[in-house]
XYZ file of C-alpha atoms in Angstrom:
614
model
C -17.209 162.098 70.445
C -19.367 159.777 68.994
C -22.867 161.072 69.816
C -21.995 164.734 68.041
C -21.773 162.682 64.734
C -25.185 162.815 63.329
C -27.122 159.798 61.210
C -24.937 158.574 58.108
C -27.927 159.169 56.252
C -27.855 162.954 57.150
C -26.548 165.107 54.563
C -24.196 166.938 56.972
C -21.880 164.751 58.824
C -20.380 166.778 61.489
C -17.133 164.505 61.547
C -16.094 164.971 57.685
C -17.003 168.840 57.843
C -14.631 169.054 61.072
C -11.808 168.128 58.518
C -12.899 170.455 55.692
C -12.726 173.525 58.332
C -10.116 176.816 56.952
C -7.215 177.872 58.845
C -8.934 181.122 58.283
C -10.394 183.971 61.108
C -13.954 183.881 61.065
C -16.990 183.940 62.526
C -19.087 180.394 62.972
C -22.651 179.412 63.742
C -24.249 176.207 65.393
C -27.557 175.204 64.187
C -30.058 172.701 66.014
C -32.051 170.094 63.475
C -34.985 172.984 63.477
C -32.655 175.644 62.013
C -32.231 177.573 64.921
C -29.022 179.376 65.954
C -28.259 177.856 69.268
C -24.755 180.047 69.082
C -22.302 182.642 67.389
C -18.943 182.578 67.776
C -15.229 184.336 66.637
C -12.146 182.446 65.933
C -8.387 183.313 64.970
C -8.582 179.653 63.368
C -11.859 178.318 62.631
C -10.437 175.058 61.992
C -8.517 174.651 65.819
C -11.551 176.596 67.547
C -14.859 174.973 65.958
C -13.230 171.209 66.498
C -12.748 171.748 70.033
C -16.334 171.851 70.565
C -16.359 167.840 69.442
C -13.713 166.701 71.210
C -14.035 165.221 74.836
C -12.809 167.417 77.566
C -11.926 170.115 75.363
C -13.743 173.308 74.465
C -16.256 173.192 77.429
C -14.345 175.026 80.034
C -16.350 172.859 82.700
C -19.977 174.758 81.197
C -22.526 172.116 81.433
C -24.614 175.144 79.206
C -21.763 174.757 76.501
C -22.153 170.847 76.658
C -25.688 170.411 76.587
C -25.787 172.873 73.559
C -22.796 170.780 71.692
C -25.478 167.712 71.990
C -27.876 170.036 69.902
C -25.576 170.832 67.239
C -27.380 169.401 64.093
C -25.115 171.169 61.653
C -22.522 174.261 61.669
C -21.727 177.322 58.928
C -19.282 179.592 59.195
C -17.671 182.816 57.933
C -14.287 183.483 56.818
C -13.248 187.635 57.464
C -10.042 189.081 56.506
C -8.836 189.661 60.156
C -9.869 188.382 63.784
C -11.152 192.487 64.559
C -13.223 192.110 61.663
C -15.055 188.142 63.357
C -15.277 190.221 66.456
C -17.485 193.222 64.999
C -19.044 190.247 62.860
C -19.756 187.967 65.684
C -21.440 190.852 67.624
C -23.692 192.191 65.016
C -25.005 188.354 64.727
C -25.437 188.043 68.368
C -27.454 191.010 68.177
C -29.630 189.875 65.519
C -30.305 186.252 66.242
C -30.199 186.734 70.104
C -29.143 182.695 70.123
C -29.917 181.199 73.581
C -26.787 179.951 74.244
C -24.602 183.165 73.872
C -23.872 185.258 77.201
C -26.241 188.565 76.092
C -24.586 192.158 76.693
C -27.608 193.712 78.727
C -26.402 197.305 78.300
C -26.136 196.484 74.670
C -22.536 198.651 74.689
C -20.543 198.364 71.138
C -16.945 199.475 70.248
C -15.584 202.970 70.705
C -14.737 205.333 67.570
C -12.334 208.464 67.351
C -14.071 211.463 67.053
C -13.296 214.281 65.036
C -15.796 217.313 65.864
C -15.209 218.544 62.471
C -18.203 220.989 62.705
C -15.710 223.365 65.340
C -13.699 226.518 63.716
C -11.250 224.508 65.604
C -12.010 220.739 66.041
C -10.829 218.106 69.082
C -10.106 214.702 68.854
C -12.379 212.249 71.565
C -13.303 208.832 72.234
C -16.665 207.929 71.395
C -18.770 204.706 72.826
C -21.452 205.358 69.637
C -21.735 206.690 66.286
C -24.425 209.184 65.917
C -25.604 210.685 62.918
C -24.481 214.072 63.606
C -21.511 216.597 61.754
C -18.501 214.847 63.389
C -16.362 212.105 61.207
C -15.700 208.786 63.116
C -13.617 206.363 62.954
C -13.749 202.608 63.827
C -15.017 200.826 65.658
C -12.366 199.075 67.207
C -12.198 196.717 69.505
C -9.352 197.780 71.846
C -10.599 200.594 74.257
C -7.212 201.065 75.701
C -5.175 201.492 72.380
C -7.680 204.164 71.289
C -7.264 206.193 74.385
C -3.542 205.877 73.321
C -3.801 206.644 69.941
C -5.488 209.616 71.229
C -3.244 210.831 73.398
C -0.357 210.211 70.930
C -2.497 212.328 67.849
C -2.618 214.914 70.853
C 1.414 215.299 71.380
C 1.736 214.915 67.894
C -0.470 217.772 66.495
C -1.320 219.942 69.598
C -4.977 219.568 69.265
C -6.716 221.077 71.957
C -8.488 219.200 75.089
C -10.590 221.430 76.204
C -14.373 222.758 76.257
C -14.102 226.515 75.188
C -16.431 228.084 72.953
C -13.444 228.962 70.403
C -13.216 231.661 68.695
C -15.452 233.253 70.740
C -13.293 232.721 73.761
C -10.053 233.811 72.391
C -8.067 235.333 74.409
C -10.145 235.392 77.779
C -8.263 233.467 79.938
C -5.105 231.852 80.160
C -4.163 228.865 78.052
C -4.571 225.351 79.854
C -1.552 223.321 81.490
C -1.805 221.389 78.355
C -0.190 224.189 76.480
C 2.364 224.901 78.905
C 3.693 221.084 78.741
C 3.572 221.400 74.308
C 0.269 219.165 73.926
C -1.757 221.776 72.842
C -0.923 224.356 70.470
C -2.981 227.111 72.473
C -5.527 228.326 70.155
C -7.651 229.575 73.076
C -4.844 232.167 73.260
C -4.196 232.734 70.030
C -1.295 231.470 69.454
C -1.874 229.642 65.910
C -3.778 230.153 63.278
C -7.339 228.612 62.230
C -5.381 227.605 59.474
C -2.910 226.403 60.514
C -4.747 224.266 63.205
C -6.784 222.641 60.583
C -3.814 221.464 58.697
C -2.783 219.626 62.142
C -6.114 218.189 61.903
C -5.910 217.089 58.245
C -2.792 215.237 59.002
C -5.261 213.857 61.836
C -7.554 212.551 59.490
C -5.001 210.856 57.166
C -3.439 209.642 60.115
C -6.328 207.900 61.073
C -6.800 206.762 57.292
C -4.184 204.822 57.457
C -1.402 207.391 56.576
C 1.175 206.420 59.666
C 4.323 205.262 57.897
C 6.278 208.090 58.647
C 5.559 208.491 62.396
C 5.920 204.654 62.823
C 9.327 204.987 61.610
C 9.998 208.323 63.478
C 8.853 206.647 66.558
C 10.897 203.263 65.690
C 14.221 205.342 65.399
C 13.381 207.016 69.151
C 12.845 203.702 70.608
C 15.927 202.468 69.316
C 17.637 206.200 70.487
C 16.461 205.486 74.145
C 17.339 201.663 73.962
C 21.071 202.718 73.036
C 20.954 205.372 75.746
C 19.560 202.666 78.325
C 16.975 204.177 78.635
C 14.827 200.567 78.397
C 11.764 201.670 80.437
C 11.421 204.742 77.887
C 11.950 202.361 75.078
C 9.809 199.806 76.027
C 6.389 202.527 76.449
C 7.846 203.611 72.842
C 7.253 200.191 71.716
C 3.953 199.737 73.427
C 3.007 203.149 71.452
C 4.244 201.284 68.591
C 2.049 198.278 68.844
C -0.881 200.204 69.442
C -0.657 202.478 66.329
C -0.570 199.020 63.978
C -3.499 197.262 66.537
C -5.958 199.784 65.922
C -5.104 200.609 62.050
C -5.528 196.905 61.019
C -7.799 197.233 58.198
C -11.846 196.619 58.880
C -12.827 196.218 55.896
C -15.990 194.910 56.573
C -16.782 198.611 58.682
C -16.541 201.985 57.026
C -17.630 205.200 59.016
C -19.683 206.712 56.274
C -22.859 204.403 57.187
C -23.356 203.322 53.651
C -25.965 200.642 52.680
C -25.105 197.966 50.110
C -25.350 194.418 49.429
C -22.529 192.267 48.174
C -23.135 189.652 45.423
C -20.181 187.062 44.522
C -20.695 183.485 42.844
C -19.240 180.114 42.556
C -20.625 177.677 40.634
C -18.904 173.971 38.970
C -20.873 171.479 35.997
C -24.050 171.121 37.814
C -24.642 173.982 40.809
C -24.090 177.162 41.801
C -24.273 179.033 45.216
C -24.996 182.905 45.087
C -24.045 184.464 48.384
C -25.047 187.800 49.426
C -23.566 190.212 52.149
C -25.499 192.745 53.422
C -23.921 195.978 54.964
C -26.120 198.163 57.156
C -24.521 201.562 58.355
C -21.308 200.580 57.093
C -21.309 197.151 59.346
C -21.635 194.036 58.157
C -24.786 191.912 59.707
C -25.407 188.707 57.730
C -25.018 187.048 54.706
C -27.764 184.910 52.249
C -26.286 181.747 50.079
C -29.144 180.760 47.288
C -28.685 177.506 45.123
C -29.302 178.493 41.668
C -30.251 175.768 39.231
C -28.310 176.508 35.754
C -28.138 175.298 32.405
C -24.814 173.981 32.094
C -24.092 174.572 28.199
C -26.294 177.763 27.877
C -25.877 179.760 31.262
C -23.065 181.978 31.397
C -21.551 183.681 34.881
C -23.514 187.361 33.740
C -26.733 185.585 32.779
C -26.902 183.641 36.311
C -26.032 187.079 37.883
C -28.835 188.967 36.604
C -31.110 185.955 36.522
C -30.300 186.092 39.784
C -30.663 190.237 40.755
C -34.004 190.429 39.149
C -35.441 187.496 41.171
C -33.974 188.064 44.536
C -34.964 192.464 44.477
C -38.291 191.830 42.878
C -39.343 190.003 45.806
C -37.392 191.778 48.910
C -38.805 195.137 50.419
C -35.028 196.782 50.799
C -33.090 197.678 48.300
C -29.745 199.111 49.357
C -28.421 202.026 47.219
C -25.524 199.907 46.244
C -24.645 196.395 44.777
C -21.508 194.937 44.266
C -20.953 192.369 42.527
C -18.014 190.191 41.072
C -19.578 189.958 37.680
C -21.024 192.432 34.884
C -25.064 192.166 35.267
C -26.895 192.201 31.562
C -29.251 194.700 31.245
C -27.608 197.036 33.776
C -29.594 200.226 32.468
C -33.203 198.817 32.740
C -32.430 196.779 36.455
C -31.077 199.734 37.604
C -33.598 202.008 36.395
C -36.545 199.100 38.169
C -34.593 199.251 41.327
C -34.131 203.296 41.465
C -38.046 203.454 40.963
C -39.120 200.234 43.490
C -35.969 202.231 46.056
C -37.338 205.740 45.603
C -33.996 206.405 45.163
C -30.913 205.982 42.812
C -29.576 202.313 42.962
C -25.729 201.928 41.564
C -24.584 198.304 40.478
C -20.625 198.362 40.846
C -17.940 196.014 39.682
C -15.203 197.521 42.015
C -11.703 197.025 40.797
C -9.243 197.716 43.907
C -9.587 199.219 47.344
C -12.048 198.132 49.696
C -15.023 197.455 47.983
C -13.015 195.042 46.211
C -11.725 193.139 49.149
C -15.993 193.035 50.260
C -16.723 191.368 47.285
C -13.481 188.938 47.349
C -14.432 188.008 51.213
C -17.675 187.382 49.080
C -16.074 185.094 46.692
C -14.168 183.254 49.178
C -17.409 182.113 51.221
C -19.212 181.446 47.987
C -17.260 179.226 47.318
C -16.467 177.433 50.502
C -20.557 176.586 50.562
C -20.256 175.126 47.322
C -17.674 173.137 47.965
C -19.336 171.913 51.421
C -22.886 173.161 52.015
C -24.486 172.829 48.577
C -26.642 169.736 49.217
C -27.759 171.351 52.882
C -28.883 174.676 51.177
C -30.830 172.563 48.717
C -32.287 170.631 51.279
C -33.146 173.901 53.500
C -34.731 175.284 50.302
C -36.671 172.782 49.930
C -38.046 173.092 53.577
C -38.369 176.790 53.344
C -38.783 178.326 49.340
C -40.389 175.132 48.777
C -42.795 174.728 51.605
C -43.962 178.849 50.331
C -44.322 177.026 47.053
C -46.823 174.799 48.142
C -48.933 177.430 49.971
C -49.138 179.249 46.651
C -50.214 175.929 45.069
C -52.985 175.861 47.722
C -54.091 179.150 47.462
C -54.169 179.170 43.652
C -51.153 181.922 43.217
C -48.102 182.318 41.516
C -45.767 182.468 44.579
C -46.323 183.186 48.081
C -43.133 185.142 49.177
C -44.114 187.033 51.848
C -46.610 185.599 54.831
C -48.020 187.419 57.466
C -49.772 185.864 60.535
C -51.669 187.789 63.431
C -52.049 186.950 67.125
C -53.812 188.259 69.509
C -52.831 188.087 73.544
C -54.011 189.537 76.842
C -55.703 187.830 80.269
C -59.013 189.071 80.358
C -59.250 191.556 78.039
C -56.280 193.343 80.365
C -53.724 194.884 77.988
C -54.292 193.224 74.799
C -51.694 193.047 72.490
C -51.257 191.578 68.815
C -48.595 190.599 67.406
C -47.912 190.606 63.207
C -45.314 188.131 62.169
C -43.594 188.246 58.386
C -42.105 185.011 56.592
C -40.150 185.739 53.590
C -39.426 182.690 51.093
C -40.345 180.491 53.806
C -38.445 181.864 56.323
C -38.475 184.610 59.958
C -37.900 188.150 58.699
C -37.391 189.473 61.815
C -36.603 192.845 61.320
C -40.074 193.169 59.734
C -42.218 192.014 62.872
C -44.510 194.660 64.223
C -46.584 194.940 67.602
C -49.655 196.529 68.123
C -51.256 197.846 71.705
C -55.078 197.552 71.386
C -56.691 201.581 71.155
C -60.316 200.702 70.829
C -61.712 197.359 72.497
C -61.844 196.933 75.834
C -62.100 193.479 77.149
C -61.586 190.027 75.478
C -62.859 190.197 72.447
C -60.372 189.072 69.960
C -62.756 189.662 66.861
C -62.983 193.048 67.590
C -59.229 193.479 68.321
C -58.208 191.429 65.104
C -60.767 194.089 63.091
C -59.035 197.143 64.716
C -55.323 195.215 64.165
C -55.871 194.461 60.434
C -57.373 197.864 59.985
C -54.303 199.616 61.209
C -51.690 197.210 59.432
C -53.017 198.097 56.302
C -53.624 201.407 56.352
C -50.174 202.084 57.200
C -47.979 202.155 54.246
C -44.897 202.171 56.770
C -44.968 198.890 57.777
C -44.073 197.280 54.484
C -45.375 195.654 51.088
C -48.373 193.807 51.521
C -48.266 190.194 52.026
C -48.954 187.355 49.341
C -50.772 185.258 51.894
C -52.568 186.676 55.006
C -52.257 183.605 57.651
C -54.643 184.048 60.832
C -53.966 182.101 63.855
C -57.287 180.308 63.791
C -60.217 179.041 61.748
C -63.481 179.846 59.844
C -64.265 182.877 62.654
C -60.832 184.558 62.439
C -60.695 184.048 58.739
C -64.169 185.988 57.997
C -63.066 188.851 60.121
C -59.896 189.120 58.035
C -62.097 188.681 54.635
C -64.243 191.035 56.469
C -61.395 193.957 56.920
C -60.090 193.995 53.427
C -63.193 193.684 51.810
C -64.047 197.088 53.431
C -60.450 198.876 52.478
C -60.745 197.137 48.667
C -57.750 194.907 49.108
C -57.537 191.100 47.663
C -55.481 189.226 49.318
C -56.169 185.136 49.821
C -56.715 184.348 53.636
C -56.044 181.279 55.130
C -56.433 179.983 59.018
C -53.741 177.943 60.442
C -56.205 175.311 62.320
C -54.511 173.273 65.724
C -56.158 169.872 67.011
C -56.936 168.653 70.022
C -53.351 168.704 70.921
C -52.452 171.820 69.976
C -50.673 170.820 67.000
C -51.450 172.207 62.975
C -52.962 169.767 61.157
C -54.194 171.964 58.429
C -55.398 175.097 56.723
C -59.034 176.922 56.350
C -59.317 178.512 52.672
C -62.155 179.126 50.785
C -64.809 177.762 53.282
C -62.975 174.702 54.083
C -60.065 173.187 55.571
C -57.593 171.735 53.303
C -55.346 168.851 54.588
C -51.532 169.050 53.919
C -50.088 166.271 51.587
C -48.173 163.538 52.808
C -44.630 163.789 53.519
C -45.416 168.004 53.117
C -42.872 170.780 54.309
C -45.888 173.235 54.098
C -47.176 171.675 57.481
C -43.408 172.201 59.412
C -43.103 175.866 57.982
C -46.561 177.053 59.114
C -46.855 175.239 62.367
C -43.615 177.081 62.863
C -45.309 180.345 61.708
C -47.766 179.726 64.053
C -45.678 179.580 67.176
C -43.446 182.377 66.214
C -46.783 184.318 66.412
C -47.989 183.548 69.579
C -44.775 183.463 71.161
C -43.712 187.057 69.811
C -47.447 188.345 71.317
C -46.905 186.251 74.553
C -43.810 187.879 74.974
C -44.900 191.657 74.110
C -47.783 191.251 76.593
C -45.460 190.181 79.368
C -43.789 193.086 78.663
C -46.031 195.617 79.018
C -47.374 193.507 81.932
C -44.006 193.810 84.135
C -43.462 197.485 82.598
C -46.698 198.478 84.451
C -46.389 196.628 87.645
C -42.911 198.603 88.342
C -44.010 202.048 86.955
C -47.614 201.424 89.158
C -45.596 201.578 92.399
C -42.659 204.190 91.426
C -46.071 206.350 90.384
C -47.378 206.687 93.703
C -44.036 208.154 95.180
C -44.631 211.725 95.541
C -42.058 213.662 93.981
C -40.950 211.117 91.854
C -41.897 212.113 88.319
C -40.448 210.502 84.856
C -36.506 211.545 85.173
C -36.238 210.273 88.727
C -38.138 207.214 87.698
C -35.694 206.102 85.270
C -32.766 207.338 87.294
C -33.462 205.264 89.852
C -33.966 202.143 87.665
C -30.790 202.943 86.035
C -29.354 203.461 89.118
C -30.658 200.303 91.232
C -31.400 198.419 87.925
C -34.697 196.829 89.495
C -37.480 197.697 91.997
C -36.530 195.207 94.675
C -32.988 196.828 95.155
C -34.676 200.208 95.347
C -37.045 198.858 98.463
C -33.571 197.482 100.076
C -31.584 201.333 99.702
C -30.680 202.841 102.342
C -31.321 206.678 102.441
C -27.580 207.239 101.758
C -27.878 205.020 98.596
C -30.937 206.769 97.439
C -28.899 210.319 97.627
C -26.113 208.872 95.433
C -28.998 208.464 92.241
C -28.644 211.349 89.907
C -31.295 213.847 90.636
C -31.947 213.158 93.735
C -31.992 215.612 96.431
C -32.613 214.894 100.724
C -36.451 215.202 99.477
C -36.767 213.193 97.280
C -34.666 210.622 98.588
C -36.595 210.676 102.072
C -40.314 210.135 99.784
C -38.813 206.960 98.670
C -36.828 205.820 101.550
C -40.342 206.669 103.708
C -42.623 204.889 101.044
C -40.913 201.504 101.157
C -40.447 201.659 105.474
């Protein structure tokens, strides 16, 4: 369609990209013309899948939402993953992240089962688990089919008898009769003592490589049965065989982009040709993977080598970030390997390895790295300049302002409430120009009561930086405000010996920033500036993140005020009920009977509530 293709003057022209799409799984990403995610989705085929979207009468479904978000599309990205379970697990983790408006939100917020192994048991079981918890079990997964786990674990419980049940073993041994499970050979009966603690944790190692992959030899035990109760006619046996069958190689298709041993690490691979180069870097958190980075690196091309861009490269990007994982992979040697990883140990707190893997896993990560590197420098590389420009560049020229060498990290203040009535503030981070969102913080006023947002800003800026938890401090403190909010800022870290520049992000009379307050006056943005976009963007993200807290707390209140005055109903029956009903008008409409089914509640309890709303 026509209108999806964007000016021919726009670097990006949706039409020609359509063409340059991989027949590839993956995970892609629409983008508005103000950088925002306006969705995240999976595909078997990124090429098939992300042209429907452009093509009339195709791709909507009938969803006026998915067509008036196709006429917002500015520009797309995408991700190419080794398998269509590894886009899924991809596609979620993104969803989670950028919450994009026009995704359908999960409001349990449920992932993807694991096995379970509680290897902390003299004798362990095999479960299904909707979480991974940091506890003495091993996991496995996630996966992404809740119905072939259940059968995997009912086949790992024929296979190698591992108990079902909830006894205290050893302890119970022998006080009761084994279960029905034993009687039918699914459970090798160690309640009754009929094997061995050692010999039941040898089924259980064959569990474990099972689940490692290990399951050529009962695939091919199970294929000959199949083909045993085919010849015997027996074609409704067969056919469950074969289901079996499908299920074992559905859920052990290799994630390599999830491990279960929560590991932290980012992922560096390159591309580069005669005049650019793209760095792209994964990061893995608890063994998923949640994002990627792609940085345009400007190189020398007769005296930069592939190692020298690398550690050009590490030294810049970890000098500057507040994580450091405790590993990096990378495709290529880094110079200097003892002294960067002795800088990052001591900024970590914590040992730092730099690995070149050469097979296994950690080498596919880094060649899923490769791949995407270099399919943004073969399409992307003049977008990522321009976005640089808007975002590293636009932090340039607030350094220039400010009379510093960079200003990488920015943190603006807000303060909200109605009347002094819950006041809130909110503390918003930009890194290199752009939302670190993980890094936000919010702040419920202690000490002032009504609305006096001098006073609250004091007590705010006090707490932030006495506080070593919330994070490195920033290059640039940006207040939402002029000369008044400014002084009280200049005011706070005169008093706790910190020098940091402060500047005021000053609106007009519409609303709009037109400038900045440093050093007693306001300073006008040059002509033509991206310093302007990126800070009236800073400024919104501000108020909006302290609008939205204090709504919050607002609603929070209004629903605990009236469950409060219930008597009888204390803090477990409170959330019961909200769990149950899921909000307080559908508690006024239960009906007594309703009320008894909530967990907790007894005839008493029930009646206070049902009598309190009639």
């Amino acid at each position: 369609m026509d209108k999806y293709i964007p000016d021919k003057n726009n670097e990006f022209n949706i039409s020609e990209e359509l063409k340059k799409l991989p027949h590839k799984p993956g995970v892609y990403l629409m983008h508005s013309d103000s950088e925002e995610i306006l969705y995240v989705g999976k595909a078997v085929d990124l090429h098939n899948r992300v042209r429907q979207y452009f093509q009339k009468g195709h791709g909507h479904n009938g969803s006026q939402k998915i067509a008036k978000m196709v006429e917002q599309i500015e520009y797309f990205e995408y991700i190419i993953t080794s398998s269509e379970m590894e886009a899924l697990v991809l596609e979620c983790n993104l969803i989670k992240e950028h919450h994009p408006r026009y995704n359908t939100m999960m409001r349990d917020d449920k992932g993807y089962p694991y096995i379970k192994i509680t290897t902390y048991e003299d004798y362990p079981r095999v479960m299904y688990s909707h979480q991974m918890h940091r506890d003495k079990c091993k996991y496995f997964g996630p996966y992404t089919d809740g119905k072939a786990v259940h059968d995997i674990i009912e086949l790992l419980r024929k296979l190698f008898k591992i108990r079902n049940c909830n006894r205290n073993l050893p302890k119970d041994i022998g006080k009761e009769r084994p279960c029905l499970y034993h009687q039918i050979n699914m459970c090798s009966g160690p309640c009754g003592g009929y094997i061995s603690k050692e010999e039941y944790n040898k089924n259980i190692s064959s569990v474990i490589a099972f689940l490692n992959g290990d399951t050529k030899d009962i695939i091919s035990s199970l294929t000959e049965q199949m083909k045993q109760e085919a010849s015997l006619m027996e074609f409704e046996k067969a056919a469950v065989t074969r289901d079996l069958i499908e299920s074992i190689k559905h859920i052990m298709d290799k994630q390599r982009i999830t491990d279960t041993e929560q590991d932290n690490r980012d992922i560096i691979a390159m591309a580069r040709n005669d005049k650019d180069c793209v760095v792209s870097i994964f990061f893995v958190r608890n063994g998923q993977l949640l994002g990627r980075e792609n940085h345009h690196m400007t190189i020398d091309e007769t005296g930069d080598d592939d190692s020298s861009i690398i550690t050009a490269f590490v030294k810049q990007y970890y000098s500057s970030t507040p994580y450091i994982p405790k590993e990096i992979l990378s495709t290529i040697p880094v110079n200097e390997e003892e002294v960067i990883t002795a800088f990052l140990s001591e900024k970590r707190g914590a040992k730092v390895h730099i690995i070149i893997p050469k097979r296994g896993d950690k080498k596919g990560l880094v060649s899923l790295a490769e791949d995407n590197a270099s399919l943004v420098l073969a399409q992307d590389i003049e977008r990522i300049k321009k976005k640089e420009k808007r975002t590293i560049g636009a932090a340039k020229e607030i350094a220039d302002i400010v009379g510093i060498e960079n200003a990488t990290r920015l943190e603006a203040f807000d303060i909200s409430n109605i009347s002094g009535y819950n006041s809130v503030a909110s503390m918003v981070v930009f890194e290199n120009g752009s939302p670190k969102r993980n890094a936000y913080r919010k702040f419920r006023l202690k000490t002032v009561e009504g609305p006096n947002d001098y006073a609250s800003m004091k007590e705010v800026l006090s707490r932030r930086f006495c506080d070593e938890k919330i994070g490195p401090f920033p290059d640039v403190l940006m207040m939402d405000g002029g000369k008044g909010q400014v002084n009280i800022a200049e005011m706070v870290l005169d008093s706790l010996g910190i020098d940091i520049p402060v500047c005021g992000m000053v609106k007009d009379d519409n609303h709009r920033t037109r400038g900045l307050y440093f050093n007693n006056k306001e300073v006008d943005f040059k002509k033509g500036s991206e310093a302007i976009h990126m800070v009236t963007a800073l400024q919104d993200e501000t108020h909006r993140f302290a609008i939205t807290y204090h709504k919050l707390l607002r609603s929070k209140e209004q629903v605990h005020s009236i469950l409060d005055d219930i008597e009888g109903i204390g803090p477990a029956r409170r959330k019961a009920l909200l769990l149950h009903f899921k909000d307080i008008e559908e508690i006024k409409a239960a009906s007594l009977e309703e009320l008894l089914q909530v967990k907790g509640m007894n005839k008493k309890s029930a009646s206070a509530v049902y009598d309190f709303f009639h």
